């Protein structure tokens, strides 16, 4: 089975509604490691060796976080700064992550409509996530479009349950011989026809 590592970064998880709903289902899955970075590293002192071991042990990596100021919460940046070392993750001898799959799972307060040229956020979510995409590319990883739950403040409990179901379906779909090229035709993984939202 392909092993999935969820690198979860939410500084106020105790107040979370959207992300709390999303991760509820994932606990039962043996091939999924849920790794809460703020819980593990409350002082931001990341155990680099342990994090690198986790990356080696897993095939699919998910950067799962709410969108904060058009990016991830600070912990995920810290994680990248510390863990993705030269000649380990990238550079002439840095081939450890080659061909692993990675993507973002995000929640946003802003709705999908406001993330475009005419909308008040001007740019698409995919454009805001470019540093993740390029980080993955530099590390030789296969970067997929994000799974995005948007306009969280206006979502009902039922909407969130539907997204949680779709997230669970996506994790299962990743176990199959999925086509990255097919996935990359979509702006968001939640637009895949096979997922029911
Ligand atoms: C510090 C902070 C920054 C935020 N920045 C953004 C942002 O840039 N874009 C956006 O759409 N929502 C933004 N939000 C809203 C959060 O993304 C939203 O509340 C969160 O995804 C909801 O998930 P939760 O219920 O798990 O906390 C921000 C919220 C906070 C607290």
PDB file of C-alpha atoms and ligand atoms in Angstrom:
ATOM      1  CA  UNK A   1       0.000   0.000   0.000  1.00  0.00           C
ATOM      2  CA  UNK A   2       1.139   3.525  -0.688  1.00  0.00           C
ATOM      3  CA  UNK A   3       1.787   5.308   2.588  1.00  0.00           C
ATOM      4  CA  UNK A   4       0.327   8.777   3.044  1.00  0.00           C
ATOM      5  CA  UNK A   5       1.858  11.404   5.339  1.00  0.00           C
ATOM      6  CA  UNK A   6      -0.383  14.313   6.320  1.00  0.00           C
ATOM      7  CA  UNK A   7       1.730  17.230   7.525  1.00  0.00           C
ATOM      8  CA  UNK A   8      -0.927  19.204   9.359  1.00  0.00           C
ATOM      9  CA  UNK A   9      -0.350  22.829  10.392  1.00  0.00           C
ATOM     10  CA  UNK A  10      -3.099  24.723  12.224  1.00  0.00           C
ATOM     11  CA  UNK A  11      -2.073  27.075  15.050  1.00  0.00           C
ATOM     12  CA  UNK A  12      -5.609  27.254  16.467  1.00  0.00           C
ATOM     13  CA  UNK A  13      -6.784  23.731  15.944  1.00  0.00           C
ATOM     14  CA  UNK A  14      -8.842  23.807  19.141  1.00  0.00           C
ATOM     15  CA  UNK A  15     -11.041  26.453  17.454  1.00  0.00           C
ATOM     16  CA  UNK A  16     -11.115  24.783  14.050  1.00  0.00           C
ATOM     17  CA  UNK A  17     -14.378  23.853  12.421  1.00  0.00           C
ATOM     18  CA  UNK A  18     -13.459  23.135   8.797  1.00  0.00           C
ATOM     19  CA  UNK A  19     -10.197  21.268   9.350  1.00  0.00           C
ATOM     20  CA  UNK A  20     -11.572  19.447  12.370  1.00  0.00           C
ATOM     21  CA  UNK A  21     -14.308  18.073  10.102  1.00  0.00           C
ATOM     22  CA  UNK A  22     -11.848  17.159   7.353  1.00  0.00           C
ATOM     23  CA  UNK A  23      -9.515  15.061   9.449  1.00  0.00           C
ATOM     24  CA  UNK A  24     -12.145  13.250  11.517  1.00  0.00           C
ATOM     25  CA  UNK A  25     -12.332  10.309   9.096  1.00  0.00           C
ATOM     26  CA  UNK A  26      -8.652   9.787   8.551  1.00  0.00           C
ATOM     27  CA  UNK A  27      -7.754   8.335  11.942  1.00  0.00           C
ATOM     28  CA  UNK A  28      -8.890   4.834  11.076  1.00  0.00           C
ATOM     29  CA  UNK A  29      -6.709   4.433   8.024  1.00  0.00           C
ATOM     30  CA  UNK A  30      -3.633   2.320   8.738  1.00  0.00           C
ATOM     31  CA  UNK A  31      -1.638   3.577   5.751  1.00  0.00           C
ATOM     32  CA  UNK A  32      -2.215   7.239   6.701  1.00  0.00           C
ATOM     33  CA  UNK A  33       0.062   9.009   9.195  1.00  0.00           C
ATOM     34  CA  UNK A  34      -1.524  12.145  10.617  1.00  0.00           C
ATOM     35  CA  UNK A  35       1.269  14.401  11.860  1.00  0.00           C
ATOM     36  CA  UNK A  36       0.157  17.521  13.745  1.00  0.00           C
ATOM     37  CA  UNK A  37       3.170  19.852  13.512  1.00  0.00           C
ATOM     38  CA  UNK A  38       1.964  22.493  15.989  1.00  0.00           C
ATOM     39  CA  UNK A  39       1.205  19.818  18.561  1.00  0.00           C
ATOM     40  CA  UNK A  40       4.554  18.085  18.010  1.00  0.00           C
ATOM     41  CA  UNK A  41       6.653  21.269  17.941  1.00  0.00           C
ATOM     42  CA  UNK A  42       5.021  23.937  20.151  1.00  0.00           C
ATOM     43  CA  UNK A  43       8.384  25.750  20.324  1.00  0.00           C
ATOM     44  CA  UNK A  44       9.140  25.415  16.604  1.00  0.00           C
ATOM     45  CA  UNK A  45      12.196  23.239  17.339  1.00  0.00           C
ATOM     46  CA  UNK A  46      11.785  20.768  14.548  1.00  0.00           C
ATOM     47  CA  UNK A  47      13.448  17.368  14.795  1.00  0.00           C
ATOM     48  CA  UNK A  48      14.920  17.399  11.305  1.00  0.00           C
ATOM     49  CA  UNK A  49      16.153  13.815  11.328  1.00  0.00           C
ATOM     50  CA  UNK A  50      12.756  12.491  12.407  1.00  0.00           C
ATOM     51  CA  UNK A  51      10.945  14.572   9.787  1.00  0.00           C
ATOM     52  CA  UNK A  52      13.291  13.356   7.064  1.00  0.00           C
ATOM     53  CA  UNK A  53      12.758   9.753   8.180  1.00  0.00           C
ATOM     54  CA  UNK A  54       9.005  10.270   7.956  1.00  0.00           C
ATOM     55  CA  UNK A  55       9.337  11.617   4.425  1.00  0.00           C
ATOM     56  CA  UNK A  56      11.438   8.615   3.391  1.00  0.00           C
ATOM     57  CA  UNK A  57       8.884   6.218   4.883  1.00  0.00           C
ATOM     58  CA  UNK A  58       5.946   7.676   2.928  1.00  0.00           C
ATOM     59  CA  UNK A  59       5.024   7.809  -0.768  1.00  0.00           C
ATOM     60  CA  UNK A  60       2.445  10.596  -0.773  1.00  0.00           C
ATOM     61  CA  UNK A  61       2.901  13.800   1.211  1.00  0.00           C
ATOM     62  CA  UNK A  62       0.043  16.213   1.980  1.00  0.00           C
ATOM     63  CA  UNK A  63       0.628  19.764   3.191  1.00  0.00           C
ATOM     64  CA  UNK A  64      -2.665  20.261   4.999  1.00  0.00           C
ATOM     65  CA  UNK A  65      -3.383  23.730   6.432  1.00  0.00           C
ATOM     66  CA  UNK A  66      -5.777  26.657   6.494  1.00  0.00           C
ATOM     67  CA  UNK A  67      -4.770  29.511   4.178  1.00  0.00           C
ATOM     68  CA  UNK A  68      -3.337  32.271   6.377  1.00  0.00           C
ATOM     69  CA  UNK A  69      -2.375  35.550   4.718  1.00  0.00           C
ATOM     70  CA  UNK A  70      -2.354  33.875   1.317  1.00  0.00           C
ATOM     71  CA  UNK A  71       0.094  31.238   2.437  1.00  0.00           C
ATOM     72  CA  UNK A  72       0.457  28.531   5.074  1.00  0.00           C
ATOM     73  CA  UNK A  73       0.713  29.139   8.809  1.00  0.00           C
ATOM     74  CA  UNK A  74       4.316  29.810   9.851  1.00  0.00           C
ATOM     75  CA  UNK A  75       5.021  26.267  11.052  1.00  0.00           C
ATOM     76  CA  UNK A  76       4.884  24.822   7.569  1.00  0.00           C
ATOM     77  CA  UNK A  77       7.406  27.380   6.330  1.00  0.00           C
ATOM     78  CA  UNK A  78       9.625  26.498   9.283  1.00  0.00           C
ATOM     79  CA  UNK A  79       9.235  22.825   8.412  1.00  0.00           C
ATOM     80  CA  UNK A  80      10.310  23.478   4.802  1.00  0.00           C
ATOM     81  CA  UNK A  81      13.218  25.699   5.884  1.00  0.00           C
ATOM     82  CA  UNK A  82      14.565  23.106   8.304  1.00  0.00           C
ATOM     83  CA  UNK A  83      13.721  19.746   6.735  1.00  0.00           C
ATOM     84  CA  UNK A  84      14.324  20.216   3.016  1.00  0.00           C
ATOM     85  CA  UNK A  85      18.096  20.413   3.259  1.00  0.00           C
ATOM     86  CA  UNK A  86      20.568  20.952   0.437  1.00  0.00           C
ATOM     87  CA  UNK A  87      21.938  17.698  -0.950  1.00  0.00           C
ATOM     88  CA  UNK A  88      19.156  15.823   0.821  1.00  0.00           C
ATOM     89  CA  UNK A  89      15.968  17.225  -0.694  1.00  0.00           C
ATOM     90  CA  UNK A  90      17.579  19.059  -3.611  1.00  0.00           C
ATOM     91  CA  UNK A  91      21.015  19.737  -5.074  1.00  0.00           C
ATOM     92  CA  UNK A  92      23.342  17.327  -6.902  1.00  0.00           C
ATOM     93  CA  UNK A  93      22.994  14.557  -4.282  1.00  0.00           C
ATOM     94  CA  UNK A  94      19.496  15.410  -3.071  1.00  0.00           C
ATOM     95  CA  UNK A  95      17.336  12.763  -4.671  1.00  0.00           C
ATOM     96  CA  UNK A  96      15.524  11.273  -1.680  1.00  0.00           C
ATOM     97  CA  UNK A  97      12.148  12.803  -2.530  1.00  0.00           C
ATOM     98  CA  UNK A  98      12.254  12.126  -6.246  1.00  0.00           C
ATOM     99  CA  UNK A  99       8.955  10.864  -7.678  1.00  0.00           C
ATOM    100  CA  UNK A 100       7.042  11.121  -4.413  1.00  0.00           C
ATOM    101  CA  UNK A 101       3.649  12.746  -4.831  1.00  0.00           C
ATOM    102  CA  UNK A 102       2.781  15.910  -2.925  1.00  0.00           C
ATOM    103  CA  UNK A 103      -0.090  18.409  -2.831  1.00  0.00           C
ATOM    104  CA  UNK A 104      -1.804  20.961  -0.583  1.00  0.00           C
ATOM    105  CA  UNK A 105      -5.076  20.447   1.221  1.00  0.00           C
ATOM    106  CA  UNK A 106      -6.296  23.896   2.211  1.00  0.00           C
ATOM    107  CA  UNK A 107      -9.263  25.653   3.728  1.00  0.00           C
ATOM    108  CA  UNK A 108      -9.943  29.311   2.941  1.00  0.00           C
ATOM    109  CA  UNK A 109     -12.280  31.921   4.358  1.00  0.00           C
ATOM    110  CA  UNK A 110     -12.599  33.511   0.902  1.00  0.00           C
ATOM    111  CA  UNK A 111     -14.876  31.808  -1.581  1.00  0.00           C
ATOM    112  CA  UNK A 112     -13.709  30.459  -4.942  1.00  0.00           C
ATOM    113  CA  UNK A 113     -15.268  33.437  -6.750  1.00  0.00           C
ATOM    114  CA  UNK A 114     -13.054  36.029  -5.038  1.00  0.00           C
ATOM    115  CA  UNK A 115      -9.842  34.243  -6.041  1.00  0.00           C
ATOM    116  CA  UNK A 116      -9.538  35.533  -9.621  1.00  0.00           C
ATOM    117  CA  UNK A 117      -8.456  38.654 -11.546  1.00  0.00           C
ATOM    118  CA  UNK A 118     -11.839  40.330 -11.081  1.00  0.00           C
ATOM    119  CA  UNK A 119     -12.243  39.206  -7.490  1.00  0.00           C
ATOM    120  CA  UNK A 120     -10.897  41.096  -4.468  1.00  0.00           C
ATOM    121  CA  UNK A 121      -8.084  38.585  -3.944  1.00  0.00           C
ATOM    122  CA  UNK A 122      -6.855  39.210  -7.527  1.00  0.00           C
ATOM    123  CA  UNK A 123      -5.064  35.884  -7.924  1.00  0.00           C
ATOM    124  CA  UNK A 124      -6.163  32.286  -7.953  1.00  0.00           C
ATOM    125  CA  UNK A 125      -5.444  29.988  -5.052  1.00  0.00           C
ATOM    126  CA  UNK A 126      -3.196  27.992  -7.387  1.00  0.00           C
ATOM    127  CA  UNK A 127      -1.113  31.128  -7.960  1.00  0.00           C
ATOM    128  CA  UNK A 128      -0.798  31.760  -4.219  1.00  0.00           C
ATOM    129  CA  UNK A 129       0.431  28.183  -3.825  1.00  0.00           C
ATOM    130  CA  UNK A 130       3.238  28.570  -6.393  1.00  0.00           C
ATOM    131  CA  UNK A 131       6.029  28.437  -3.745  1.00  0.00           C
ATOM    132  CA  UNK A 132       4.761  24.973  -2.747  1.00  0.00           C
ATOM    133  CA  UNK A 133       4.545  23.888  -6.362  1.00  0.00           C
ATOM    134  CA  UNK A 134       8.060  25.070  -7.165  1.00  0.00           C
ATOM    135  CA  UNK A 135       9.473  23.606  -3.936  1.00  0.00           C
ATOM    136  CA  UNK A 136       8.059  20.259  -4.983  1.00  0.00           C
ATOM    137  CA  UNK A 137       9.512  20.655  -8.468  1.00  0.00           C
ATOM    138  CA  UNK A 138      12.971  21.536  -7.172  1.00  0.00           C
ATOM    139  CA  UNK A 139      12.842  18.412  -5.015  1.00  0.00           C
ATOM    140  CA  UNK A 140      11.858  16.247  -8.007  1.00  0.00           C
ATOM    141  CA  UNK A 141       8.407  15.577  -6.606  1.00  0.00           C
ATOM    142  CA  UNK A 142       5.160  15.128  -8.473  1.00  0.00           C
ATOM    143  CA  UNK A 143       2.997  18.117  -7.466  1.00  0.00           C
ATOM    144  CA  UNK A 144      -0.771  17.729  -7.850  1.00  0.00           C
ATOM    145  CA  UNK A 145      -3.432  20.460  -7.749  1.00  0.00           C
ATOM    146  CA  UNK A 146      -4.767  21.342  -4.306  1.00  0.00           C
ATOM    147  CA  UNK A 147      -7.845  19.942  -2.614  1.00  0.00           C
ATOM    148  CA  UNK A 148      -9.526  23.146  -1.426  1.00  0.00           C
ATOM    149  CA  UNK A 149     -12.436  23.821   0.883  1.00  0.00           C
ATOM    150  CA  UNK A 150     -13.301  27.455   0.227  1.00  0.00           C
ATOM    151  CA  UNK A 151     -15.657  29.991   1.750  1.00  0.00           C
ATOM    152  CA  UNK A 152     -15.546  28.080   5.030  1.00  0.00           C
ATOM    153  CA  UNK A 153     -17.582  30.668   6.969  1.00  0.00           C
ATOM    154  CA  UNK A 154     -20.585  30.006   4.749  1.00  0.00           C
ATOM    155  CA  UNK A 155     -20.407  26.233   4.738  1.00  0.00           C
ATOM    156  CA  UNK A 156     -23.001  24.215   6.634  1.00  0.00           C
ATOM    157  CA  UNK A 157     -22.138  21.173   8.730  1.00  0.00           C
ATOM    158  CA  UNK A 158     -23.515  19.075   5.909  1.00  0.00           C
ATOM    159  CA  UNK A 159     -21.252  20.802   3.364  1.00  0.00           C
ATOM    160  CA  UNK A 160     -18.272  20.077   5.587  1.00  0.00           C
ATOM    161  CA  UNK A 161     -19.294  16.445   5.966  1.00  0.00           C
ATOM    162  CA  UNK A 162     -19.467  16.200   2.175  1.00  0.00           C
ATOM    163  CA  UNK A 163     -15.968  17.654   1.851  1.00  0.00           C
ATOM    164  CA  UNK A 164     -14.720  15.259   4.533  1.00  0.00           C
ATOM    165  CA  UNK A 165     -16.209  12.355   2.553  1.00  0.00           C
ATOM    166  CA  UNK A 166     -14.520  13.613  -0.608  1.00  0.00           C
ATOM    167  CA  UNK A 167     -11.165  13.955   1.191  1.00  0.00           C
ATOM    168  CA  UNK A 168     -11.494  10.379   2.396  1.00  0.00           C
ATOM    169  CA  UNK A 169     -12.380   9.247  -1.159  1.00  0.00           C
ATOM    170  CA  UNK A 170      -9.352  11.098  -2.487  1.00  0.00           C
ATOM    171  CA  UNK A 171      -7.041   9.346  -0.012  1.00  0.00           C
ATOM    172  CA  UNK A 172      -8.489   6.024  -1.215  1.00  0.00           C
ATOM    173  CA  UNK A 173      -8.158   7.057  -4.855  1.00  0.00           C
ATOM    174  CA  UNK A 174      -4.472   7.754  -4.313  1.00  0.00           C
ATOM    175  CA  UNK A 175      -4.045   4.056  -3.501  1.00  0.00           C
ATOM    176  CA  UNK A 176      -5.023   3.166  -7.064  1.00  0.00           C
ATOM    177  CA  UNK A 177      -2.906   3.593 -10.204  1.00  0.00           C
ATOM    178  CA  UNK A 178      -4.173   7.122 -10.604  1.00  0.00           C
ATOM    179  CA  UNK A 179      -3.091   9.222 -13.571  1.00  0.00           C
ATOM    180  CA  UNK A 180      -1.233  12.355 -12.484  1.00  0.00           C
ATOM    181  CA  UNK A 181      -1.810  13.835 -15.936  1.00  0.00           C
ATOM    182  CA  UNK A 182      -5.546  13.357 -15.520  1.00  0.00           C
ATOM    183  CA  UNK A 183      -5.445  14.929 -12.033  1.00  0.00           C
ATOM    184  CA  UNK A 184      -3.451  17.886 -13.337  1.00  0.00           C
ATOM    185  CA  UNK A 185      -6.167  18.783 -15.838  1.00  0.00           C
ATOM    186  CA  UNK A 186      -8.154  20.131 -12.891  1.00  0.00           C
ATOM    187  CA  UNK A 187      -7.602  23.318 -10.922  1.00  0.00           C
ATOM    188  CA  UNK A 188      -8.602  21.479  -7.756  1.00  0.00           C
ATOM    189  CA  UNK A 189      -8.578  17.798  -6.884  1.00  0.00           C
ATOM    190  CA  UNK A 190     -12.080  18.250  -5.493  1.00  0.00           C
ATOM    191  CA  UNK A 191     -13.199  18.818  -9.098  1.00  0.00           C
ATOM    192  CA  UNK A 192     -12.386  15.194  -9.988  1.00  0.00           C
ATOM    193  CA  UNK A 193     -15.556  13.590 -11.325  1.00  0.00           C
ATOM    194  CA  UNK A 194     -14.953  10.462  -9.251  1.00  0.00           C
ATOM    195  CA  UNK A 195     -15.319  12.375  -5.988  1.00  0.00           C
ATOM    196  CA  UNK A 196     -18.779  13.139  -4.689  1.00  0.00           C
ATOM    197  CA  UNK A 197     -19.173  16.484  -2.976  1.00  0.00           C
TER     198      UNK A 197
HETATM  199  C1  LIG B   1      -4.434  34.796  10.691  1.00  0.00           C
HETATM  200  C2  LIG B   1      -5.455  34.411   9.670  1.00  0.00           C
HETATM  201  C3  LIG B   1      -5.181  34.659   8.334  1.00  0.00           C
HETATM  202  C4  LIG B   1      -6.109  34.287   7.355  1.00  0.00           C
HETATM  203  N1  LIG B   1      -5.808  34.537   6.052  1.00  0.00           N
HETATM  204  C5  LIG B   1      -6.680  34.159   5.086  1.00  0.00           C
HETATM  205  C6  LIG B   1      -6.361  34.366   3.722  1.00  0.00           C
HETATM  206  O1  LIG B   1      -5.306  34.861   3.343  1.00  0.00           O
HETATM  207  N2  LIG B   1      -7.289  33.987   2.795  1.00  0.00           N
HETATM  208  C7  LIG B   1      -8.485  33.409   3.143  1.00  0.00           C
HETATM  209  O2  LIG B   1      -9.270  33.086   2.249  1.00  0.00           O
HETATM  210  N3  LIG B   1      -8.795  33.178   4.448  1.00  0.00           N
HETATM  211  C8  LIG B   1      -7.920  33.537   5.425  1.00  0.00           C
HETATM  212  N4  LIG B   1      -8.215  33.280   6.739  1.00  0.00           N
HETATM  213  C9  LIG B   1      -9.413  32.503   7.068  1.00  0.00           C
HETATM  214  C10 LIG B   1      -9.037  31.045   7.299  1.00  0.00           C
HETATM  215  O3  LIG B   1      -8.419  30.477   6.179  1.00  0.00           O
HETATM  216  C11 LIG B   1     -10.275  30.199   7.658  1.00  0.00           C
HETATM  217  O4  LIG B   1     -10.837  30.776   8.813  1.00  0.00           O
HETATM  218  C12 LIG B   1      -9.902  28.771   7.919  1.00  0.00           C
HETATM  219  O5  LIG B   1      -9.439  28.172   6.735  1.00  0.00           O
HETATM  220  C13 LIG B   1     -11.098  27.982   8.437  1.00  0.00           C
HETATM  221  O6  LIG B   1     -10.659  26.693   8.846  1.00  0.00           O
HETATM  222  P1  LIG B   1     -10.795  26.215  10.370  1.00  0.00           P
HETATM  223  O7  LIG B   1     -12.272  26.227  10.732  1.00  0.00           O
HETATM  224  O8  LIG B   1     -10.211  24.841  10.393  1.00  0.00           O
HETATM  225  O9  LIG B   1      -9.986  27.173  11.204  1.00  0.00           O
HETATM  226  C14 LIG B   1      -7.329  33.653   7.731  1.00  0.00           C
HETATM  227  C15 LIG B   1      -7.594  33.427   9.083  1.00  0.00           C
HETATM  228  C16 LIG B   1      -6.674  33.804  10.038  1.00  0.00           C
HETATM  229  C17 LIG B   1      -6.973  33.535  11.507  1.00  0.00           C
END
